[in-house]
Amino acid sequence: MSKKRGQLTDFPCQHYVSRSALANVLRHARDDPRLGSACSRASQYRERKRLTGITTPYGSLVQEMALPMKAGGNEVVGVQAPLAMFYHLVGTSKPFAKLIRETMAREPCSPASPWHLILYADEISPSNPLGTGPDHRKICGWYWSILELGPEVLCTEEVWMIAACIRSEVIARVDGGTGAVLRLLLDQFFFQEDGHHLSRSGIHLLDQDGDHMYVFANIGVIIGDEPALAQLLSSKGHAGRKPCICCVNVYLDLERIPADGVHLSSLDFARMIQHTDASVLAVMKRLADAKPHMGAGGFIELERMHGRTYSANSLMYSTAVVPMKPATWIMFDWMHVYCVGGILNSEMWMVLGALKDEGLDLQMLDDYVEQWTSPRISVLNLFCKKSVAYHKKHGYVSRTESQ
């Protein structure tokens, strides 16, 4: 007797997805022509190799990069070659080629007037956010786009290209961390001193209509949250006496400060002296010059005093990226800085207090919010009595950034 045919609800993931949702996913997978008809692991592996092996004048879409490890030696990882992918997208996507053509008509670029790259780094995780224990699947991602595309277009993910995705566990073993990885990406793929250099020779693009375009670009913005920017630009953050990546004379609150110093909690912004590109590079040069002549303990204290971390593999010591503008490039990711445990939570609580003083019953606000319909984010009970009591206890609106 033949076995009874299995149903979708018999799958191991039945507790995490409804029958209709799983059926819909499988239906899309079956009907999507991009996925092909093969479903075995070996067939999918060969298809991935075929796609990533597509060659361009700038090499294949996926190329190898050797990471310098703290324990010595290198670890080779695969990355998506930026210029090769840029060339491939223009040659295969008419909408993307049209966007580049229109941007070029609006903002012409040349070696003397290049476009500006936006570089972004962040950690992501496919694991259960409610899970406990170490997250061995956490990934560091590096992304890039072009500033001249404009804010409306940059708000869409289609124009953000991935340069690399590497396990965080691997990055923790890299000498120089995320900053060293970014330096390798820039030196090896964007600004090769003896090869393709995006700001000098540019990139030659050819679309499906046979039109030729030449794009020149240099670094314009490095965006991230505070920890990401600190790692990318060799700042010690709160592990140093000077925790602010942007300021020369801002010190931790518990530190003894000189006459011209300012504590981190101070609101006297007029006394805060901002770093310039030259002042940051001067600190990094001082560390590089002192490294061979100091003991380990003394050098660690020197790093802490300046609020910077030395690594010979740091982006700060790249000779391919010219000019080096570590102070000019900085842009804080407003979602992470403002919304994730930022001042928005405190401001929201102050607004609620002001509304209550004006006679608004917060229960009315809760009833109003409950009528909202959102496809992904639940704001139910955000202003109920229990939540308001919790907000009051902590002095801020305690909710997720998405809410």
Short mmCIF file of C-alpha atoms in Angstrom, two decimals:
data_model
loop_
_atom_site.label_atom_id
_atom_site.label_comp_id
_atom_site.label_asym_id
_atom_site.label_seq_id
_atom_site.Cartn_x
_atom_site.Cartn_y
_atom_site.Cartn_z
CA MET A 1 0.00 0.00 0.00
CA SER A 2 1.34 3.39 -0.97
CA LYS A 3 1.94 5.94 1.73
CA LYS A 4 -0.61 8.69 2.20
CA ARG A 5 0.35 11.84 0.35
CA GLY A 6 1.72 14.48 2.74
CA GLN A 7 0.05 17.83 3.23
CA LEU A 8 1.57 21.28 3.62
CA THR A 9 0.67 21.27 7.30
CA ASP A 10 2.90 18.23 7.79
CA PHE A 11 6.02 20.31 7.10
CA PRO A 12 8.34 20.93 10.09
CA CYS A 13 7.69 24.72 10.04
CA GLN A 14 3.95 24.36 10.59
CA HIS A 15 4.16 26.21 13.89
CA TYR A 16 5.66 29.32 12.31
CA VAL A 17 3.60 29.87 9.16
CA SER A 18 -0.03 29.38 8.20
CA ARG A 19 -1.09 26.83 5.60
CA SER A 20 -2.23 29.54 3.17
CA ALA A 21 0.99 31.53 3.58
CA LEU A 22 3.18 28.49 2.95
CA ALA A 23 1.08 27.51 -0.05
CA ASN A 24 1.44 31.02 -1.45
CA VAL A 25 5.25 30.95 -1.03
CA LEU A 26 5.51 27.58 -2.78
CA ARG A 27 3.23 28.74 -5.59
CA HIS A 28 5.43 31.78 -6.23
CA ALA A 29 8.54 29.61 -6.16
CA ARG A 30 6.99 27.25 -8.68
CA ASP A 31 5.84 30.00 -11.06
CA ASP A 32 8.87 32.32 -10.85
CA PRO A 33 10.91 31.77 -14.06
CA ARG A 34 14.05 33.15 -12.42
CA LEU A 35 14.29 30.19 -10.07
CA GLY A 36 14.46 27.58 -12.82
CA SER A 37 13.01 24.11 -12.77
CA ALA A 38 15.82 22.39 -10.84
CA CYS A 39 15.26 22.03 -7.13
CA SER A 40 18.10 19.84 -5.89
CA ARG A 41 20.87 21.38 -3.83
CA ALA A 42 23.50 20.50 -6.42
CA SER A 43 21.47 22.05 -9.25
CA GLN A 44 20.94 25.25 -7.28
CA TYR A 45 24.65 25.38 -6.49
CA ARG A 46 25.54 25.10 -10.18
CA GLU A 47 23.03 27.85 -11.05
CA ARG A 48 24.50 30.17 -8.43
CA LYS A 49 27.99 29.51 -9.79
CA ARG A 50 26.79 30.26 -13.31
CA LEU A 51 25.26 33.60 -12.31
CA THR A 52 28.14 34.73 -10.11
CA GLY A 53 30.61 33.70 -12.80
CA ILE A 54 29.21 36.17 -15.35
CA THR A 55 32.20 38.16 -16.61
CA THR A 56 32.45 41.85 -17.44
CA PRO A 57 35.35 44.13 -18.45
CA TYR A 58 35.77 44.63 -14.70
CA GLY A 59 35.94 40.95 -13.81
CA SER A 60 33.30 38.48 -12.65
CA LEU A 61 30.36 39.53 -10.49
CA VAL A 62 31.75 37.71 -7.45
CA GLN A 63 35.46 37.90 -6.69
CA GLU A 64 37.70 36.89 -3.83
CA MET A 65 39.14 39.15 -1.15
CA ALA A 66 41.77 38.14 1.43
CA LEU A 67 41.11 39.40 4.97
CA PRO A 68 44.12 39.94 7.29
CA MET A 69 43.50 38.02 10.52
CA LYS A 70 44.64 38.91 14.05
CA ALA A 71 46.10 35.44 14.50
CA GLY A 72 48.15 35.86 11.34
CA GLY A 73 47.59 34.85 7.74
CA ASN A 74 44.57 35.63 5.58
CA GLU A 75 41.04 34.29 5.25
CA VAL A 76 39.56 34.44 1.75
CA VAL A 77 35.92 35.49 1.32
CA GLY A 78 33.74 36.11 -1.71
CA VAL A 79 32.39 39.62 -2.35
CA GLN A 80 30.22 41.18 -5.02
CA ALA A 81 32.64 43.20 -7.16
CA PRO A 82 31.14 46.75 -7.19
CA LEU A 83 32.27 47.96 -10.62
CA ALA A 84 31.49 44.63 -12.30
CA MET A 85 27.97 44.67 -10.81
CA PHE A 86 27.48 48.31 -11.78
CA TYR A 87 28.45 47.50 -15.37
CA HIS A 88 26.18 44.43 -15.40
CA LEU A 89 23.16 46.33 -14.06
CA VAL A 90 23.43 49.09 -16.66
CA GLY A 91 23.81 46.49 -19.41
CA THR A 92 20.87 44.32 -18.34
CA SER A 93 18.35 46.69 -16.72
CA LYS A 94 16.79 49.38 -18.91
CA PRO A 95 15.22 51.25 -15.94
CA PHE A 96 18.55 51.37 -14.13
CA ALA A 97 20.38 52.50 -17.27
CA LYS A 98 17.74 55.20 -17.78
CA LEU A 99 18.24 56.39 -14.21
CA ILE A 100 22.01 56.71 -14.69
CA ARG A 101 21.51 58.47 -18.06
CA GLU A 102 19.04 60.97 -16.57
CA THR A 103 21.29 61.60 -13.57
CA MET A 104 24.22 62.22 -15.87
CA ALA A 105 22.19 64.74 -17.89
CA ARG A 106 21.22 66.52 -14.68
CA GLU A 107 24.59 66.19 -12.89
CA PRO A 108 27.44 65.66 -15.42
CA CYS A 109 30.52 64.01 -13.95
CA SER A 110 34.18 64.06 -14.92
CA PRO A 111 37.56 63.48 -13.24
CA ALA A 112 37.52 67.15 -12.23
CA SER A 113 33.90 66.96 -10.99
CA PRO A 114 33.19 63.37 -9.90
CA TRP A 115 30.02 61.96 -8.40
CA HIS A 116 30.00 61.01 -4.75
CA LEU A 117 29.77 57.48 -3.37
CA ILE A 118 27.63 56.73 -0.32
CA LEU A 119 29.01 53.87 1.77
CA TYR A 120 26.90 52.20 4.45
CA ALA A 121 27.65 49.40 6.89
CA ASP A 122 25.40 47.63 9.37
CA GLU A 123 24.84 44.29 11.05
CA ILE A 124 21.86 42.13 10.15
CA SER A 125 20.67 38.76 11.41
CA PRO A 126 18.35 36.13 9.93
CA SER A 127 17.97 34.51 13.36
CA ASN A 128 14.98 34.69 15.68
CA PRO A 129 15.19 38.13 17.38
CA LEU A 130 13.58 36.62 20.50
CA GLY A 131 16.14 33.82 20.69
CA THR A 132 18.65 33.55 23.52
CA GLY A 133 22.34 32.84 23.46
CA PRO A 134 25.01 33.96 20.97
CA ASP A 135 23.88 34.74 17.44
CA HIS A 136 26.25 32.78 15.21
CA ARG A 137 24.39 33.86 12.07
CA LYS A 138 24.80 37.63 12.47
CA ILE A 139 26.22 39.23 9.33
CA CYS A 140 28.04 42.49 8.61
CA GLY A 141 26.81 44.06 5.39
CA TRP A 142 28.51 46.76 3.28
CA TYR A 143 26.36 48.68 0.80
CA TRP A 144 26.97 51.51 -1.63
CA SER A 145 25.12 53.91 -3.88
CA ILE A 146 25.61 57.31 -5.56
CA LEU A 147 24.63 60.61 -3.91
CA GLU A 148 23.70 62.33 -7.18
CA LEU A 149 20.81 59.90 -7.77
CA GLY A 150 18.81 62.11 -5.43
CA PRO A 151 16.94 61.59 -2.13
CA GLU A 152 13.73 60.30 -3.72
CA VAL A 153 15.54 57.46 -5.49
CA LEU A 154 17.88 56.76 -2.59
CA CYS A 155 14.83 56.00 -0.43
CA THR A 156 14.32 52.82 -2.47
CA GLU A 157 16.42 49.70 -1.96
CA GLU A 158 16.79 49.04 -5.70
CA VAL A 159 19.63 51.57 -6.06
CA TRP A 160 21.60 50.29 -3.07
CA MET A 161 24.13 47.71 -4.20
CA ILE A 162 25.69 45.13 -1.92
CA ALA A 163 29.48 45.01 -1.79
CA ALA A 164 29.95 42.30 0.81
CA CYS A 165 28.17 40.24 3.47
CA ILE A 166 30.50 38.53 5.94
CA ARG A 167 29.75 36.69 9.17
CA SER A 168 30.31 38.88 12.24
CA GLU A 169 32.27 36.05 13.84
CA VAL A 170 34.76 36.33 10.97
CA ILE A 171 34.94 40.13 11.25
CA ALA A 172 35.75 39.82 14.96
CA ARG A 173 38.92 37.95 13.98
CA VAL A 174 39.98 40.47 11.31
CA ASP A 175 42.91 42.74 12.15
CA GLY A 176 41.26 46.15 11.86
CA GLY A 177 37.64 44.93 11.92
CA THR A 178 35.03 46.49 9.68
CA GLY A 179 37.32 49.41 8.84
CA ALA A 180 39.90 47.02 7.41
CA VAL A 181 37.23 45.32 5.30
CA LEU A 182 36.02 48.66 3.95
CA ARG A 183 39.60 49.63 3.11
CA LEU A 184 40.09 46.39 1.18
CA LEU A 185 36.84 46.93 -0.73
CA LEU A 186 37.87 50.46 -1.66
CA ASP A 187 41.52 49.66 -2.47
CA GLN A 188 40.83 46.46 -4.39
CA PHE A 189 37.63 47.28 -6.27
CA PHE A 190 36.90 51.03 -6.34
CA PHE A 191 40.30 52.73 -6.35
CA GLN A 192 42.96 50.35 -7.63
CA GLU A 193 46.28 52.18 -7.74
CA ASP A 194 47.48 50.06 -10.67
CA GLY A 195 44.12 49.28 -12.27
CA HIS A 196 40.54 50.55 -12.43
CA HIS A 197 40.33 53.74 -10.38
CA LEU A 198 36.82 55.18 -10.17
CA SER A 199 37.89 58.80 -9.63
CA ARG A 200 40.74 58.85 -12.20
CA SER A 201 39.86 56.52 -15.08
CA GLY A 202 36.21 56.08 -14.14
CA ILE A 203 34.00 53.24 -15.35
CA HIS A 204 32.81 52.78 -18.92
CA LEU A 205 29.15 51.69 -19.08
CA LEU A 206 27.28 50.28 -22.06
CA ASP A 207 23.50 49.91 -21.99
CA GLN A 208 21.25 47.67 -24.08
CA ASP A 209 20.70 50.41 -26.67
CA GLY A 210 24.42 50.71 -27.34
CA ASP A 211 24.78 54.07 -25.58
CA HIS A 212 28.12 54.70 -23.86
CA MET A 213 28.46 56.44 -20.50
CA TYR A 214 31.48 57.24 -18.36
CA VAL A 215 31.06 57.62 -14.60
CA PHE A 216 33.68 59.09 -12.26
CA ALA A 217 33.15 59.08 -8.49
CA ASN A 218 34.91 59.56 -5.18
CA ILE A 219 33.82 58.98 -1.60
CA GLY A 220 31.22 61.50 -0.47
CA VAL A 221 29.46 60.01 2.57
CA ILE A 222 30.06 57.20 5.05
CA ILE A 223 26.82 56.52 6.89
CA GLY A 224 26.12 54.32 9.88
CA ASP A 225 25.10 54.28 13.51
CA GLU A 226 27.61 55.37 16.15
CA PRO A 227 29.23 51.94 16.71
CA ALA A 228 29.55 51.34 12.96
CA LEU A 229 31.12 54.74 12.30
CA ALA A 230 33.50 54.25 15.23
CA GLN A 231 34.70 50.93 13.81
CA LEU A 232 34.94 52.18 10.24
CA LEU A 233 36.87 55.33 11.16
CA SER A 234 39.04 53.96 13.98
CA SER A 235 37.31 55.66 16.91
CA LYS A 236 37.28 54.00 20.34
CA GLY A 237 33.87 55.44 21.19
CA HIS A 238 33.07 55.19 24.91
CA ALA A 239 36.17 53.03 25.44
CA GLY A 240 38.30 56.17 24.99
CA ARG A 241 38.59 59.35 27.04
CA LYS A 242 37.25 61.23 24.05
CA PRO A 243 34.14 59.28 22.98
CA CYS A 244 32.82 61.65 20.30
CA ILE A 245 34.00 60.81 16.79
CA CYS A 246 33.31 64.39 15.67
CA CYS A 247 34.86 66.44 18.49
CA VAL A 248 38.39 67.30 19.62
CA ASN A 249 37.70 68.32 23.25
CA VAL A 250 34.67 66.30 24.42
CA TYR A 251 35.49 63.91 27.28
CA LEU A 252 33.67 61.22 29.23
CA ASP A 253 31.80 62.61 32.24
CA LEU A 254 34.00 60.83 34.80
CA GLU A 255 37.25 62.05 33.24
CA ARG A 256 39.30 64.96 34.54
CA ILE A 257 39.39 67.48 31.72
CA PRO A 258 41.68 70.40 30.75
CA ALA A 259 40.50 74.00 30.85
CA ASP A 260 39.26 73.89 27.25
CA GLY A 261 37.60 70.48 27.66
CA VAL A 262 33.87 69.75 27.73
CA HIS A 263 32.10 66.81 29.32
CA LEU A 264 29.96 64.57 27.13
CA SER A 265 26.74 65.49 28.97
CA SER A 266 27.32 69.24 28.49
CA LEU A 267 24.86 71.27 26.42
CA ASP A 268 27.34 74.09 25.87
CA PHE A 269 27.78 73.35 22.19
CA ALA A 270 29.63 76.61 21.57
CA ARG A 271 32.63 75.26 23.51
CA MET A 272 32.79 72.00 21.57
CA ILE A 273 35.54 72.02 18.95
CA GLN A 274 34.84 69.89 15.90
CA HIS A 275 37.44 67.70 14.27
CA THR A 276 38.70 68.60 10.82
CA ASP A 277 40.04 66.11 8.30
CA ALA A 278 43.55 67.35 9.10
CA SER A 279 43.14 67.00 12.88
CA VAL A 280 41.89 63.39 12.58
CA LEU A 281 44.74 62.44 10.25
CA ALA A 282 47.24 64.14 12.60
CA VAL A 283 46.05 61.94 15.49
CA MET A 284 46.28 58.80 13.35
CA LYS A 285 49.82 59.78 12.25
CA ARG A 286 50.81 60.33 15.87
CA LEU A 287 49.62 56.82 16.74
CA ALA A 288 51.40 55.27 13.75
CA ASP A 289 54.66 57.04 14.63
CA ALA A 290 54.44 56.02 18.31
CA LYS A 291 53.54 52.36 17.76
CA PRO A 292 57.09 51.04 17.08
CA HIS A 293 58.61 52.89 20.05
CA MET A 294 56.14 52.26 22.89
CA GLY A 295 55.29 49.29 25.09
CA ALA A 296 51.90 47.67 24.83
CA GLY A 297 50.50 49.23 28.02
CA GLY A 298 51.69 52.73 27.22
CA PHE A 299 50.38 52.56 23.67
CA ILE A 300 46.94 51.38 24.82
CA GLU A 301 46.77 54.39 27.14
CA LEU A 302 47.83 56.66 24.25
CA GLU A 303 44.99 55.27 22.13
CA ARG A 304 42.56 55.83 24.98
CA MET A 305 43.79 59.40 25.49
CA HIS A 306 43.19 60.28 21.84
CA GLY A 307 39.99 58.23 21.54
CA ARG A 308 41.31 56.43 18.45
CA THR A 309 42.34 52.86 17.65
CA TYR A 310 45.45 52.01 15.68
CA SER A 311 45.61 49.27 13.07
CA ALA A 312 47.93 49.27 10.09
CA ASN A 313 45.02 47.86 8.07
CA SER A 314 42.69 50.73 9.01
CA LEU A 315 40.93 52.76 6.33
CA MET A 316 42.74 55.79 7.76
CA TYR A 317 46.02 54.51 6.32
CA SER A 318 44.81 53.78 2.81
CA THR A 319 47.03 55.26 0.10
CA ALA A 320 44.53 54.57 -2.68
CA VAL A 321 41.71 56.71 -1.25
CA VAL A 322 42.80 60.28 -1.98
CA PRO A 323 41.93 62.73 -0.57
CA MET A 324 41.23 61.17 2.84
CA LYS A 325 38.37 63.07 4.55
CA PRO A 326 37.39 61.17 7.72
CA ALA A 327 35.64 64.15 9.33
CA THR A 328 33.84 65.36 6.20
CA TRP A 329 32.45 61.95 5.26
CA ILE A 330 30.62 61.26 8.54
CA MET A 331 26.83 60.99 8.45
CA PHE A 332 24.87 59.44 11.31
CA ASP A 333 22.09 57.03 10.42
CA TRP A 334 19.14 58.97 11.81
CA MET A 335 16.92 55.90 12.28
CA HIS A 336 19.45 54.23 14.57
CA VAL A 337 20.71 57.37 16.32
CA TYR A 338 17.39 59.18 16.71
CA CYS A 339 14.86 56.36 17.07
CA VAL A 340 16.74 53.38 18.57
CA GLY A 341 17.12 54.32 22.21
CA GLY A 342 17.64 57.93 21.07
CA ILE A 343 16.13 61.26 22.01
CA LEU A 344 12.88 60.60 20.13
CA ASN A 345 11.74 58.33 22.97
CA SER A 346 12.26 61.13 25.50
CA GLU A 347 10.69 63.75 23.23
CA MET A 348 7.61 61.57 22.78
CA TRP A 349 7.17 61.33 26.55
CA MET A 350 7.46 65.12 26.89
CA VAL A 351 4.82 65.53 24.15
CA LEU A 352 2.48 63.14 25.97
CA GLY A 353 2.95 65.13 29.17
CA ALA A 354 2.15 68.39 27.36
CA LEU A 355 -0.96 66.86 25.78
CA LYS A 356 -2.13 65.65 29.18
CA ASP A 357 -1.61 69.13 30.66
CA GLU A 358 -3.84 70.50 27.90
CA GLY A 359 -6.63 68.15 28.94
CA LEU A 360 -6.17 65.33 26.44
CA ASP A 361 -7.04 61.96 27.95
CA LEU A 362 -4.32 59.54 26.87
CA GLN A 363 -6.95 56.82 26.66
CA MET A 364 -8.46 58.81 23.78
CA LEU A 365 -5.07 58.70 22.06
CA ASP A 366 -4.86 54.95 22.64
CA ASP A 367 -8.36 54.44 21.20
CA TYR A 368 -7.39 56.52 18.15
CA VAL A 369 -4.16 54.62 17.51
CA GLU A 370 -5.94 51.27 17.77
CA GLN A 371 -7.90 52.20 14.63
CA TRP A 372 -4.72 52.32 12.56
CA THR A 373 -4.02 49.52 10.14
CA SER A 374 -0.41 48.72 9.37
CA PRO A 375 0.78 45.83 7.18
CA ARG A 376 3.79 45.01 9.33
CA ILE A 377 3.96 47.03 12.54
CA SER A 378 1.58 46.75 15.48
CA VAL A 379 1.01 49.88 17.57
CA LEU A 380 -1.76 48.38 19.68
CA ASN A 381 -1.56 49.19 23.40
CA LEU A 382 1.15 51.77 22.76
CA PHE A 383 -0.70 54.32 24.94
CA CYS A 384 -2.81 52.06 27.16
CA LYS A 385 -2.70 52.53 30.96
CA LYS A 386 -0.15 49.78 31.50
CA SER A 387 2.15 51.15 28.79
CA VAL A 388 1.81 54.74 29.99
CA ALA A 389 2.74 53.64 33.52
CA TYR A 390 5.83 51.93 32.12
CA HIS A 391 6.74 55.04 30.08
CA LYS A 392 6.35 57.20 33.19
CA LYS A 393 8.56 54.94 35.28
CA HIS A 394 11.43 55.18 32.78
CA GLY A 395 10.89 58.78 31.65
CA TYR A 396 10.58 57.95 27.96
CA VAL A 397 8.32 56.10 25.53
CA SER A 398 9.71 52.60 25.56
CA ARG A 399 8.90 51.00 22.23
CA THR A 400 10.72 49.68 19.17
CA GLU A 401 12.08 51.96 16.47
CA SER A 402 9.53 50.59 13.97
CA GLN A 403 6.64 51.48 16.26
#
